Coordinates of C-alpha atoms and ligand atoms in Angstrom, one line a residue:
M1 CA -37.3 -21.0 11.6
P2 CA -36.2 -23.3 8.8
T3 CA -39.0 -25.3 7.2
P4 CA -39.1 -29.1 7.5
E5 CA -38.0 -29.3 3.9
Q6 CA -35.0 -27.1 4.6
Q7 CA -34.1 -29.3 7.6
A8 CA -34.4 -32.4 5.6
K9 CA -32.2 -31.0 2.9
A10 CA -29.7 -29.8 5.5
A11 CA -29.6 -33.3 7.1
Q12 CA -28.8 -34.8 3.7
L13 CA -26.1 -32.3 2.9
L14 CA -24.5 -32.8 6.3
T15 CA -24.2 -36.5 5.7
G16 CA -21.1 -38.0 4.0
P17 CA -17.5 -36.8 3.5
D18 CA -18.5 -33.3 2.3
W19 CA -20.5 -32.5 5.4
Y20 CA -18.1 -29.7 6.5
R21 CA -18.9 -27.7 3.4
H22 CA -22.5 -27.4 4.4
A23 CA -22.0 -26.9 8.2
V24 CA -22.1 -23.7 10.2
F25 CA -19.5 -23.8 13.0
Y26 CA -19.4 -22.1 16.4
E27 CA -16.2 -21.3 18.2
V28 CA -16.4 -21.9 22.0
Y29 CA -14.2 -20.8 24.8
V30 CA -15.2 -23.5 27.3
R31 CA -13.9 -21.4 30.2
S32 CA -16.4 -18.6 29.4
F33 CA -19.4 -20.5 28.1
A34 CA -21.3 -22.1 31.0
D35 CA -20.3 -23.2 34.5
S36 CA -21.9 -26.4 35.8
N37 CA -20.3 -26.6 39.3
G38 CA -20.2 -23.1 40.7
D39 CA -16.5 -22.6 40.6
G40 CA -16.9 -19.6 38.3
I41 CA -15.1 -21.4 35.4
G42 CA -17.1 -22.7 32.4
D43 CA -16.7 -26.4 31.8
L44 CA -17.6 -29.3 29.5
D45 CA -20.7 -30.3 31.4
G46 CA -21.9 -26.7 31.3
L47 CA -21.4 -26.6 27.5
T48 CA -23.2 -29.9 27.1
G49 CA -26.2 -28.3 28.8
K50 CA -26.2 -25.6 26.2
L51 CA -26.1 -27.8 23.1
D52 CA -29.8 -27.3 22.5
Y53 CA -29.4 -23.6 22.4
L54 CA -26.7 -24.0 19.7
K55 CA -28.8 -26.4 17.8
G56 CA -31.7 -23.9 17.9
L57 CA -29.4 -21.2 16.6
G58 CA -28.6 -23.4 13.5
I59 CA -25.1 -24.6 14.5
D60 CA -23.9 -27.9 13.0
G61 CA -20.3 -28.0 14.4
I62 CA -18.4 -26.8 17.4
W63 CA -14.8 -25.8 17.5
L64 CA -13.4 -26.0 21.0
M65 CA -10.5 -23.8 21.9
P66 CA -7.9 -25.9 23.7
I67 CA -9.4 -28.1 26.5
M68 CA -6.2 -29.8 27.6
P69 CA -4.2 -29.3 30.9
T70 CA -2.4 -26.0 30.8
P71 CA -0.5 -23.6 33.1
F72 CA -2.8 -21.0 31.4
K73 CA -0.1 -18.6 30.2
D74 CA -1.8 -18.3 26.8
S75 CA -5.4 -19.3 27.7
G76 CA -4.8 -23.0 27.0
Y77 CA -2.6 -22.5 23.8
D78 CA 0.1 -23.7 26.1
I79 CA -0.5 -27.4 26.5
A80 CA 1.0 -29.5 29.3
D81 CA -0.5 -32.8 28.3
Y82 CA -2.0 -33.6 24.9
R83 CA -4.0 -36.6 25.9
A84 CA -6.0 -35.3 28.9
I85 CA -8.6 -32.7 29.8
N86 CA -7.9 -29.5 31.8
P87 CA -9.3 -30.3 35.3
D88 CA -11.0 -26.9 35.3
Y89 CA -13.1 -28.1 32.4
G90 CA -13.8 -31.6 33.7
D91 CA -12.2 -34.9 32.8
M92 CA -12.1 -37.4 29.9
A93 CA -15.5 -38.8 31.0
A94 CA -17.0 -35.3 30.7
F95 CA -15.5 -34.9 27.3
D96 CA -16.9 -38.2 26.2
R97 CA -20.3 -37.2 27.5
F98 CA -20.1 -33.9 25.6
L99 CA -19.0 -35.6 22.4
A100 CA -21.8 -38.2 22.6
A101 CA -24.4 -35.5 23.3
A102 CA -23.2 -33.4 20.4
H103 CA -23.3 -36.4 18.1
D104 CA -26.7 -37.4 19.3
R105 CA -27.9 -34.0 18.0
K106 CA -26.0 -34.5 14.8
M107 CA -23.5 -31.8 15.7
R108 CA -19.8 -32.3 15.0
V109 CA -16.8 -31.4 17.1
L110 CA -13.4 -30.0 16.2
V111 CA -10.7 -29.8 18.8
D112 CA -7.9 -27.3 18.7
L113 CA -4.6 -29.0 17.9
V114 CA -1.7 -26.8 19.1
L115 CA 1.3 -28.4 17.5
N116 CA 3.8 -25.7 17.0
H117 CA 4.7 -25.4 20.7
T118 CA 4.0 -26.8 24.1
A119 CA 3.7 -25.3 27.5
S120 CA 7.1 -24.9 29.2
T121 CA 5.7 -27.1 32.0
H122 CA 5.2 -30.0 29.6
A123 CA 7.3 -33.0 30.7
W124 CA 9.0 -33.0 27.3
F125 CA 10.3 -29.5 27.8
Q126 CA 11.2 -30.2 31.4
D127 CA 13.4 -33.1 30.1
S128 CA 14.7 -31.1 27.2
K129 CA 15.9 -28.2 29.2
S130 CA 17.6 -30.3 31.9
S131 CA 20.7 -31.0 29.8
K132 CA 22.1 -31.3 26.3
T133 CA 22.1 -35.1 26.6
S134 CA 18.7 -35.8 28.1
A135 CA 16.3 -38.1 26.3
K136 CA 14.3 -35.2 24.7
A137 CA 17.3 -32.9 24.4
D138 CA 16.5 -32.4 20.7
W139 CA 12.7 -32.1 20.9
Y140 CA 12.9 -28.3 21.1
V141 CA 15.0 -25.7 19.2
W142 CA 18.1 -24.7 21.0
S143 CA 21.0 -22.3 20.4
D144 CA 24.1 -21.0 22.2
T145 CA 23.2 -17.5 21.3
P146 CA 19.8 -15.7 21.1
S147 CA 19.6 -16.3 17.3
R148 CA 20.4 -18.9 14.8
P149 CA 21.4 -18.4 11.2
D150 CA 19.0 -21.1 9.9
I151 CA 16.0 -19.4 11.6
G152 CA 15.0 -16.1 10.2
C153 CA 12.0 -15.2 12.4
G154 CA 11.2 -13.4 15.6
T155 CA 8.1 -13.5 17.9
Y156 CA 4.7 -13.6 16.2
G157 CA 3.7 -10.0 16.7
P158 CA 4.1 -7.6 19.6
T159 CA 1.8 -9.4 22.1
F160 CA 4.4 -12.0 22.6
G161 CA 7.4 -9.9 23.4
D162 CA 10.6 -8.7 21.7
S163 CA 12.8 -11.7 21.4
A164 CA 12.0 -15.2 20.2
W165 CA 14.9 -16.6 22.3
T166 CA 15.0 -17.1 26.0
L167 CA 17.9 -18.3 28.1
E168 CA 17.4 -21.6 30.0
P169 CA 20.0 -21.5 32.8
A170 CA 19.8 -25.3 33.5
R171 CA 21.0 -26.1 30.0
G172 CA 23.0 -22.9 29.4
Q173 CA 21.3 -22.4 26.1
Y174 CA 18.6 -20.3 24.5
Y175 CA 15.3 -21.9 23.3
F176 CA 13.2 -20.6 20.5
H177 CA 9.5 -19.5 20.9
R178 CA 7.4 -17.7 18.4
F179 CA 4.9 -16.9 21.1
Y180 CA 5.3 -16.3 24.9
P181 CA 8.5 -17.6 26.5
D182 CA 6.1 -20.1 28.3
Q183 CA 5.5 -21.7 24.8
P184 CA 8.7 -23.3 23.5
D185 CA 8.6 -24.3 19.8
L186 CA 8.9 -28.0 19.1
N187 CA 11.7 -29.2 16.8
Y188 CA 10.0 -30.7 13.8
R189 CA 13.3 -31.7 12.3
N190 CA 13.3 -34.4 14.9
P191 CA 11.4 -37.4 13.5
E192 CA 10.3 -38.4 17.1
V193 CA 8.4 -35.1 17.3
V194 CA 6.7 -35.8 14.0
A195 CA 5.7 -39.3 15.0
E196 CA 4.5 -38.2 18.4
T197 CA 2.4 -35.3 17.2
L198 CA 0.8 -37.4 14.5
D199 CA 0.0 -40.0 17.1
I200 CA -1.7 -37.3 19.2
A201 CA -4.0 -36.5 16.2
K202 CA -4.8 -40.2 15.9
F203 CA -5.6 -40.3 19.7
W204 CA -8.4 -37.7 19.3
L205 CA -9.7 -39.1 16.0
T206 CA -9.9 -42.5 17.6
K207 CA -11.9 -40.9 20.4
G208 CA -14.4 -39.8 17.7
V209 CA -13.7 -36.1 17.2
D210 CA -14.7 -34.9 13.8
G211 CA -11.5 -33.1 13.1
F212 CA -9.2 -30.3 14.1
R213 CA -8.7 -26.6 14.1
C214 CA -4.9 -26.5 13.6
D215 CA -3.2 -23.6 15.5
V216 CA -0.5 -21.6 13.6
I217 CA 0.1 -24.7 11.6
G218 CA 2.1 -22.9 9.0
L219 CA 4.9 -22.2 11.5
L220 CA 6.1 -25.7 12.3
F221 CA 9.5 -25.5 10.4
E222 CA 11.7 -22.5 9.9
T223 CA 14.3 -21.6 7.4
A224 CA 16.7 -18.6 7.2
T225 CA 14.5 -16.8 4.8
S226 CA 10.9 -18.0 5.5
C227 CA 9.0 -19.1 8.5
E228 CA 5.5 -19.8 7.1
L229 CA 4.6 -22.9 5.2
V230 CA 8.1 -23.9 4.1
P231 CA 8.3 -27.1 2.1
E232 CA 8.9 -29.3 5.2
T233 CA 5.8 -27.9 6.9
V234 CA 3.8 -28.7 3.7
D235 CA 5.1 -32.3 3.9
Y236 CA 4.1 -32.5 7.6
I237 CA 0.6 -31.2 6.8
K238 CA 0.2 -33.9 4.1
K239 CA 1.1 -36.5 6.7
L240 CA -1.5 -35.1 9.1
R241 CA -4.1 -35.1 6.3
A242 CA -3.3 -38.8 5.6
V243 CA -3.9 -39.6 9.3
L244 CA -7.3 -37.8 9.0
D245 CA -8.1 -39.6 5.8
S246 CA -7.7 -42.9 7.4
F247 CA -10.8 -42.1 9.4
P248 CA -14.2 -41.6 7.7
D249 CA -15.7 -38.1 7.4
R250 CA -13.1 -36.0 9.2
A251 CA -12.1 -32.5 8.4
M252 CA -9.6 -29.9 9.5
V253 CA -9.4 -26.1 9.3
A254 CA -6.1 -24.2 9.2
E255 CA -5.3 -21.2 11.2
S256 CA -3.5 -19.7 8.2
G257 CA -1.5 -16.6 8.2
L258 CA -3.0 -13.1 7.6
G259 CA -2.6 -13.2 3.8
T260 CA -4.7 -15.3 1.4
P261 CA -4.8 -18.9 2.7
V262 CA -4.6 -20.4 -0.8
A263 CA -1.4 -22.3 -0.1
Y264 CA -2.9 -24.2 2.8
F265 CA -5.2 -26.1 0.5
G266 CA -2.4 -27.8 -1.5
S267 CA -4.0 -29.6 -4.4
G268 CA -7.4 -29.2 -2.7
K269 CA -7.3 -32.8 -1.5
D270 CA -4.0 -33.3 0.2
M271 CA -3.7 -30.5 2.8
F272 CA -6.5 -28.6 4.5
H273 CA -10.3 -29.0 3.9
M274 CA -10.8 -25.5 5.1
A275 CA -8.7 -22.4 6.0
F276 CA -9.7 -19.2 7.6
D277 CA -10.3 -16.3 5.3
F278 CA -8.6 -13.7 7.5
P279 CA -8.3 -11.2 4.6
Y280 CA -12.1 -11.1 4.7
G281 CA -12.5 -11.5 8.4
Y282 CA -9.8 -9.5 10.0
F283 CA -8.5 -6.8 7.6
G284 CA -5.2 -6.3 9.4
W285 CA -7.2 -6.1 12.7
N286 CA -9.5 -3.3 11.5
F287 CA -13.0 -4.1 10.7
A288 CA -14.3 -4.2 7.1
F289 CA -17.2 -2.0 7.9
A290 CA -15.3 0.7 9.6
A291 CA -14.3 1.5 5.9
K292 CA -16.9 3.1 3.8
T293 CA -16.0 1.3 0.6
R294 CA -16.2 -2.3 -0.5
D295 CA -12.6 -2.4 -1.9
Q296 CA -10.9 -4.6 0.7
V297 CA -13.9 -7.0 0.7
F298 CA -14.0 -7.1 -3.0
K299 CA -10.4 -8.0 -3.2
A300 CA -10.6 -10.6 -0.5
I301 CA -13.5 -12.3 -2.3
A302 CA -11.8 -12.0 -5.7
D303 CA -8.7 -13.7 -4.3
T304 CA -10.7 -16.8 -3.5
D305 CA -10.9 -17.4 -7.2
A306 CA -7.3 -18.8 -7.0
Y307 CA -8.3 -21.6 -4.7
P308 CA -7.9 -25.1 -6.0
A309 CA -11.1 -27.1 -6.7
G310 CA -12.2 -28.7 -3.5
A311 CA -10.9 -25.9 -1.2
Q312 CA -13.5 -24.5 1.2
D313 CA -13.1 -21.0 2.6
A314 CA -13.8 -20.7 6.3
T315 CA -15.4 -17.3 6.7
L316 CA -15.6 -15.4 10.0
I317 CA -15.9 -11.9 11.4
G318 CA -14.3 -12.5 14.8
S319 CA -12.5 -14.9 17.0
H320 CA -10.8 -15.1 20.4
D321 CA -7.8 -13.3 19.0
V322 CA -9.3 -10.0 17.9
A323 CA -11.7 -7.5 19.4
R324 CA -15.4 -8.4 19.4
A325 CA -17.2 -7.9 16.1
Y326 CA -19.3 -5.3 18.0
S327 CA -16.2 -3.3 18.7
R328 CA -14.8 -3.7 15.3
A329 CA -18.1 -2.5 13.9
L330 CA -17.5 0.6 16.1
G331 CA -20.5 -0.3 18.2
D332 CA -22.8 0.1 15.1
L333 CA -25.0 -3.0 15.1
S334 CA -26.0 -2.6 11.5
R335 CA -22.4 -2.7 10.4
Q336 CA -21.9 -6.0 12.3
R337 CA -25.0 -7.3 10.6
R338 CA -23.8 -6.4 7.1
A339 CA -20.4 -7.9 7.8
A340 CA -22.0 -11.1 9.1
E341 CA -24.3 -11.3 6.1
I342 CA -21.4 -11.1 3.7
S343 CA -19.5 -13.8 5.6
M344 CA -22.6 -16.1 5.3
F345 CA -23.5 -15.2 1.7
M346 CA -20.0 -15.5 0.3
K347 CA -18.9 -19.0 -0.7
G348 CA -17.7 -21.0 2.2
T349 CA -18.4 -22.4 5.7
P350 CA -19.1 -19.8 8.3
F351 CA -17.6 -19.8 11.8
V352 CA -19.5 -17.8 14.5
Y353 CA -17.5 -16.8 17.6
Y354 CA -19.5 -17.4 20.8
G355 CA -21.4 -14.3 21.8
E356 CA -21.1 -12.7 18.4
E357 CA -24.7 -13.7 17.9
L358 CA -25.7 -11.5 20.8
G359 CA -23.5 -8.6 19.6
L360 CA -21.6 -9.1 22.8
H361 CA -19.7 -6.0 24.0
P362 CA -16.1 -6.0 25.1
G363 CA -15.0 -6.6 28.7
A364 CA -12.6 -4.3 30.6
Q365 CA -10.6 -6.8 32.7
F366 CA -7.9 -9.1 31.7
V367 CA -6.3 -12.1 33.3
V368 CA -4.0 -13.4 30.6
D369 CA -3.6 -10.5 28.1
N370 CA -5.8 -7.9 26.5
R371 CA -7.4 -10.5 24.2
D372 CA -9.5 -11.3 27.2
F373 CA -11.7 -8.3 26.4
A374 CA -13.2 -10.5 23.8
R375 CA -13.3 -13.6 26.0
T376 CA -15.8 -12.6 28.7
P377 CA -18.5 -15.0 30.1
M378 CA -21.5 -15.7 27.9
P379 CA -24.5 -13.9 29.5
W380 CA -27.5 -16.3 29.4
T381 CA -29.9 -14.4 31.6
T382 CA -30.3 -10.9 33.0
P383 CA -30.1 -11.5 36.8
Q384 CA -27.9 -13.8 38.9
N385 CA -24.5 -13.7 37.2
H386 CA -26.3 -13.8 33.9
G387 CA -26.9 -17.5 34.4
F388 CA -23.2 -18.2 33.6
T389 CA -22.3 -19.4 37.1
T390 CA -23.7 -19.7 40.6
G391 CA -20.3 -18.6 41.9
K392 CA -18.0 -15.8 41.1
P393 CA -17.1 -15.6 37.4
W394 CA -13.4 -16.1 36.7
I395 CA -13.4 -12.8 34.8
D396 CA -16.0 -9.9 34.7
F397 CA -18.8 -9.8 32.1
G398 CA -18.5 -7.4 29.2
E399 CA -20.3 -4.1 29.1
A400 CA -24.1 -4.0 28.9
A401 CA -24.7 -7.6 29.8
D402 CA -28.0 -6.6 31.3
Q403 CA -29.3 -5.9 27.9
T404 CA -27.0 -8.1 25.8
N405 CA -27.9 -11.6 26.9
V406 CA -29.8 -14.6 25.6
E407 CA -32.9 -14.1 27.8
A408 CA -33.3 -10.4 26.9
E409 CA -32.6 -10.9 23.2
D410 CA -34.9 -13.9 23.0
K411 CA -37.8 -11.5 23.7
D412 CA -36.8 -8.9 21.2
P413 CA -37.6 -9.6 17.5
D414 CA -35.1 -6.8 16.5
S415 CA -32.2 -8.2 18.6
M416 CA -28.9 -9.4 17.2
L417 CA -29.8 -12.9 18.3
A418 CA -33.0 -12.8 16.3
F419 CA -31.0 -11.5 13.3
Y420 CA -28.5 -14.4 13.5
R421 CA -31.2 -16.9 13.9
S422 CA -33.0 -15.6 10.8
L423 CA -29.8 -15.4 8.8
L424 CA -28.9 -19.0 9.6
A425 CA -32.4 -20.2 9.0
F426 CA -32.5 -18.4 5.6
R427 CA -29.3 -20.2 4.4
R428 CA -30.2 -23.6 5.9
G429 CA -30.4 -26.5 3.4
H430 CA -29.6 -24.3 0.4
A431 CA -26.3 -25.6 -0.8
V432 CA -25.9 -22.7 -3.1
W433 CA -24.6 -20.6 -0.2
D434 CA -22.0 -23.2 0.7
T435 CA -20.6 -24.3 -2.6
G436 CA -22.4 -22.4 -5.4
D437 CA -20.5 -20.3 -7.9
L438 CA -19.8 -16.7 -6.8
K439 CA -19.5 -13.9 -9.3
L440 CA -18.5 -10.4 -8.2
I441 CA -20.3 -7.6 -10.0
D442 CA -18.6 -4.4 -10.8
V443 CA -20.7 -1.4 -9.7
D444 CA -19.7 2.2 -10.4
N445 CA -20.2 3.1 -6.7
S446 CA -17.6 1.6 -4.3
G447 CA -20.0 1.9 -1.4
I448 CA -21.9 -1.0 -2.9
L449 CA -20.9 -4.7 -3.0
A450 CA -22.8 -6.9 -5.4
F451 CA -22.4 -10.6 -6.3
T452 CA -24.3 -13.5 -7.6
R453 CA -24.4 -17.1 -6.2
T454 CA -25.5 -19.8 -8.5
S455 CA -26.0 -23.6 -8.4
A456 CA -27.8 -26.0 -10.7
E457 CA -31.0 -25.4 -8.6
E458 CA -30.8 -21.8 -7.5
S459 CA -29.6 -18.3 -8.3
Y460 CA -29.3 -15.3 -6.1
L461 CA -28.1 -11.7 -6.3
V462 CA -26.7 -10.2 -3.1
V463 CA -26.3 -6.4 -2.6
E464 CA -24.7 -4.9 0.5
S465 CA -24.1 -1.2 1.3
F466 CA -21.0 0.0 3.0
S467 CA -22.5 3.3 3.7
D468 CA -24.9 4.7 6.4
E469 CA -26.4 7.0 3.7
P470 CA -28.7 5.9 0.9
Q471 CA -26.7 4.7 -2.1
D472 CA -27.2 4.0 -5.8
G473 CA -25.0 2.7 -8.5
T474 CA -24.9 1.2 -11.9
A475 CA -23.6 -2.3 -12.6
K476 CA -21.2 -2.7 -15.5
S477 CA -23.0 -5.8 -16.6
D478 CA -26.7 -6.9 -16.8
L479 CA -28.4 -7.8 -13.5
R480 CA -30.8 -10.7 -13.2
A481 CA -32.6 -9.7 -10.0
G482 CA -35.8 -11.8 -9.7
D483 CA -37.8 -11.6 -6.5
L484 CA -36.7 -9.8 -3.4
V485 CA -36.4 -12.5 -0.7
R486 CA -34.5 -10.7 2.1
G487 CA -33.8 -7.1 3.1
N488 CA -34.6 -4.0 1.1
A489 CA -33.2 -2.6 -2.2
T490 CA -34.5 -1.8 -5.7
I491 CA -33.1 -3.1 -8.9
A492 CA -34.1 -1.3 -12.2
G493 CA -32.2 -2.5 -15.2
R494 CA -28.5 -2.2 -14.1
R495 CA -29.4 0.3 -11.4
I496 CA -29.1 -0.7 -7.8
T497 CA -30.7 1.6 -5.1
L498 CA -30.0 0.8 -1.4
P499 CA -31.4 2.5 1.7
A500 CA -29.0 3.7 4.4
A501 CA -27.1 0.8 5.7
G502 CA -29.1 -1.5 3.5
S503 CA -28.7 -5.0 2.1
A504 CA -30.9 -7.3 0.1
V505 CA -31.0 -10.7 -1.5
F506 CA -33.0 -11.4 -4.8
R507 CA -33.8 -14.8 -6.1
S508 CA -34.0 -15.4 -9.9
K509 CA -34.1 -19.2 -10.0
Ligands
NOJ601 C1 -3.1 -18.7 17.6 C2 -4.1 -18.7 18.6 O1 -5.4 -18.4 18.0 C3 -3.7 -17.6 19.7 O2 -4.8 -17.4 20.6 C4 -2.5 -18.1 20.3 O3 -2.0 -17.1 21.2 C5 -1.4 -18.4 19.3 N1 -1.9 -19.1 18.2 C6 -0.3 -19.3 20.0 O4 -0.8 -20.6 20.1
CA602 CA1 -16.9 -25.0 36.5

């Protein structure tokens, strides 16, 4: 548990325009979190009922995966109406209750803004596809052939099919979609689309949301040679930022591409406040700790040196798009723990994916696509549908939910939940973890990652092992260790000795 002094300091850091740098976020799939009315589908009232659990975990902000009406061809990333709530999840009054309850607890809320494409059932697309002369004929991207010389990209990876062009018989033309054919791309070269989507952002900000997670925001415009963050997309993002800046204390996080997100920050003040550090979090879909060396992690952290002043890394080890952290750690809980530690000790704002704090195991059933394996219902208790619903859950629980649930882990001081609580309590109110300087240390054993974190007030040394065997190594520069304040390792001069699967934090100031 954080001390009252830590809580007071955290409250101070979380006040004012820089709040997001000092927050810990939690990504929620509303459909799978908590069901309030027994229809087997998680909803906003259910989530509202769990805010105290999140507060107790040490969460300061919630990112809601899409909550708007949807034909559900891509789990809500296919939006049919941008100014309403998916009836499965409640209504606008339920959203307002949720937002007020979060704000009462000093928790912020980011909503997912899916601007690159709409659902094919959206009224705009229904109009656009009806004829070449309809009111919204030019709101989407059309071609007489399944290609266009000014657009040099296909679908966004194999999940979404072979061709980015689908024939629309009513119009006799093909439309462009980076994702499923049910997700036609909007035409951002049309100023009406720009104006309308910025107005949607304004709508949610006026409602009082604290900002956005912006879905595939680098993909809005295409050219013949590039499809990510082309100059027109950068201009659009600057306009979106100006809309946010016209409201106090708002922030947005980019779903960047898989490379370094450095370009999403612009000057550090004119584009994104935060961008996901996928080079740390995803590693080309493999998990960092499946490797036995620090090399990829070392590089991902080193690359953040190029960020402009003011940019804040959004660190993570999982999301709704990749396998559960538990799976990517090859079912080895200590690997997940070390990966989570690095994501919380490196410089930035951590994002925890719901259930990650339980070490949730994957599911075996899918309704939309195989990403559902990592989107199973949150198990709150051992018996009775794990407290998720009084009805039949919309999708099966993941494996081992009898052991891996909040009730069971609450009772076990060695559980993953206890680990996450202690990790978040350890960081709480210590701004050094959020914004302090980070310096990587070169150690002659690539199974050891070492770095320092320093602010005017505090200085820490972090050491993490990538190995399941005891390790030692010698740093190429002097180490200032100080007192061991977490974990287990020995520092003697420049020599670091770690037990099997070990990690430690030392404090020298
Ligand atoms: C990224 C989202 O995270 C993913 O779940 C979705 O399928 C695509 N964008 C398309 O919106
Ligand atoms: Ca429900």
